[in-house]
XYZ file of C-alpha atoms in Angstrom:
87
model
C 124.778 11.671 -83.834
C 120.732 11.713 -83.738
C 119.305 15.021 -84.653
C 116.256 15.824 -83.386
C 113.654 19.060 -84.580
C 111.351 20.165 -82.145
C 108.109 20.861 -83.235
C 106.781 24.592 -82.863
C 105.050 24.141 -79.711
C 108.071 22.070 -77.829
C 110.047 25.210 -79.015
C 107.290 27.928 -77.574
C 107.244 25.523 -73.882
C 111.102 25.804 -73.920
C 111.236 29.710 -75.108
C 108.144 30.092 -72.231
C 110.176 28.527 -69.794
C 113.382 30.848 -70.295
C 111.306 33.160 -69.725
C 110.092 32.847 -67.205
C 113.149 31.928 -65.200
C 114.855 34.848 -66.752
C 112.551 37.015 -65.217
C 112.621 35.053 -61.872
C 115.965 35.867 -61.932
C 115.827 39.839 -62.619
C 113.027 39.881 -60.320
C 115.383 38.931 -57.708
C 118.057 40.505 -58.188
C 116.217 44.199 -58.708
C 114.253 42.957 -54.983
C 115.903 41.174 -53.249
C 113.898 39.646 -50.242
C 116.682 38.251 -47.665
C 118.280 41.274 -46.429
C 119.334 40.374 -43.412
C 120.145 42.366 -40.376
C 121.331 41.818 -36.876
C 120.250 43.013 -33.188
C 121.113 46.733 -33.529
C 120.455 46.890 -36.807
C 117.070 45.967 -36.696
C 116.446 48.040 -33.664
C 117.738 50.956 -35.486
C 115.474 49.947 -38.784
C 112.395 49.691 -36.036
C 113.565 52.188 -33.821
C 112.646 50.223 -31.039
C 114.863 49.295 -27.803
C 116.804 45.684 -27.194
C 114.633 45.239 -24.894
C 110.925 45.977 -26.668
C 112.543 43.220 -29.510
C 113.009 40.616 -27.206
C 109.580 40.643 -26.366
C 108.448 40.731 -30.085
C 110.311 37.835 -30.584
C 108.242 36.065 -27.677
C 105.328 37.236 -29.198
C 106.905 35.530 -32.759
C 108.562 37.869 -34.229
C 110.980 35.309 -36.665
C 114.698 35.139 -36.358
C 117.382 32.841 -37.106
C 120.300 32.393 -34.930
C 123.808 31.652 -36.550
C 126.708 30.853 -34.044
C 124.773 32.161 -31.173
C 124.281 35.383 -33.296
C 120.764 36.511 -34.291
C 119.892 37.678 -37.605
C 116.390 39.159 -38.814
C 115.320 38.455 -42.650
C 113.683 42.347 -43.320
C 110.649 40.694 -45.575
C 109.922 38.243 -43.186
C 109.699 41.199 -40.262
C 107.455 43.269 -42.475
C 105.246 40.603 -43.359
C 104.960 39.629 -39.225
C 104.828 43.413 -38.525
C 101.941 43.748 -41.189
C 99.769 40.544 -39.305
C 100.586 41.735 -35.513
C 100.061 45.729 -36.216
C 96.890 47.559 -35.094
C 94.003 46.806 -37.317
């Protein structure tokens, strides 16, 4: 078997990297950003009607459809509600 020693700064990249994807990872778990909801859900987040969020998703409101069924990523709708809101 072929040991190898890393030198200090191979061992501070590698220690850096952890890290970072430690913290990637608690950063995602503590907020996480694809809560998804469906039709009445969302209404009842936006307390809008069925019929006022079919016409925000004309206007581009984003969406996925699974199986016919419609699902709304919550960061996603902020971030379009945020660009499309009064200014």
């Amino acid at each position: 078997m072929i040991e190898e020693q890393l030198d200090q700064k191979q061992q501070q990249n590698i220690m850096l990297l952890v890290e970072t994807a430690v913290n990637n990872g608690v950063q995602r778990a503590l907020h996480p950003s694809y809560e998804w909801m469906n039709n009445k859900q969302i209404c009842q987040w936006l307390a809008i009607s069925k019929t006022t969020l079919y016409k925000w998703r004309k206007l581009g409101l984003p969406y996925s459809s699974v199986e016919g069924m419609s699902v709304y990523n919550k960061a996603q709708v902020n971030e379009w509600l945020l660009a499309h809101g009064n200014k």
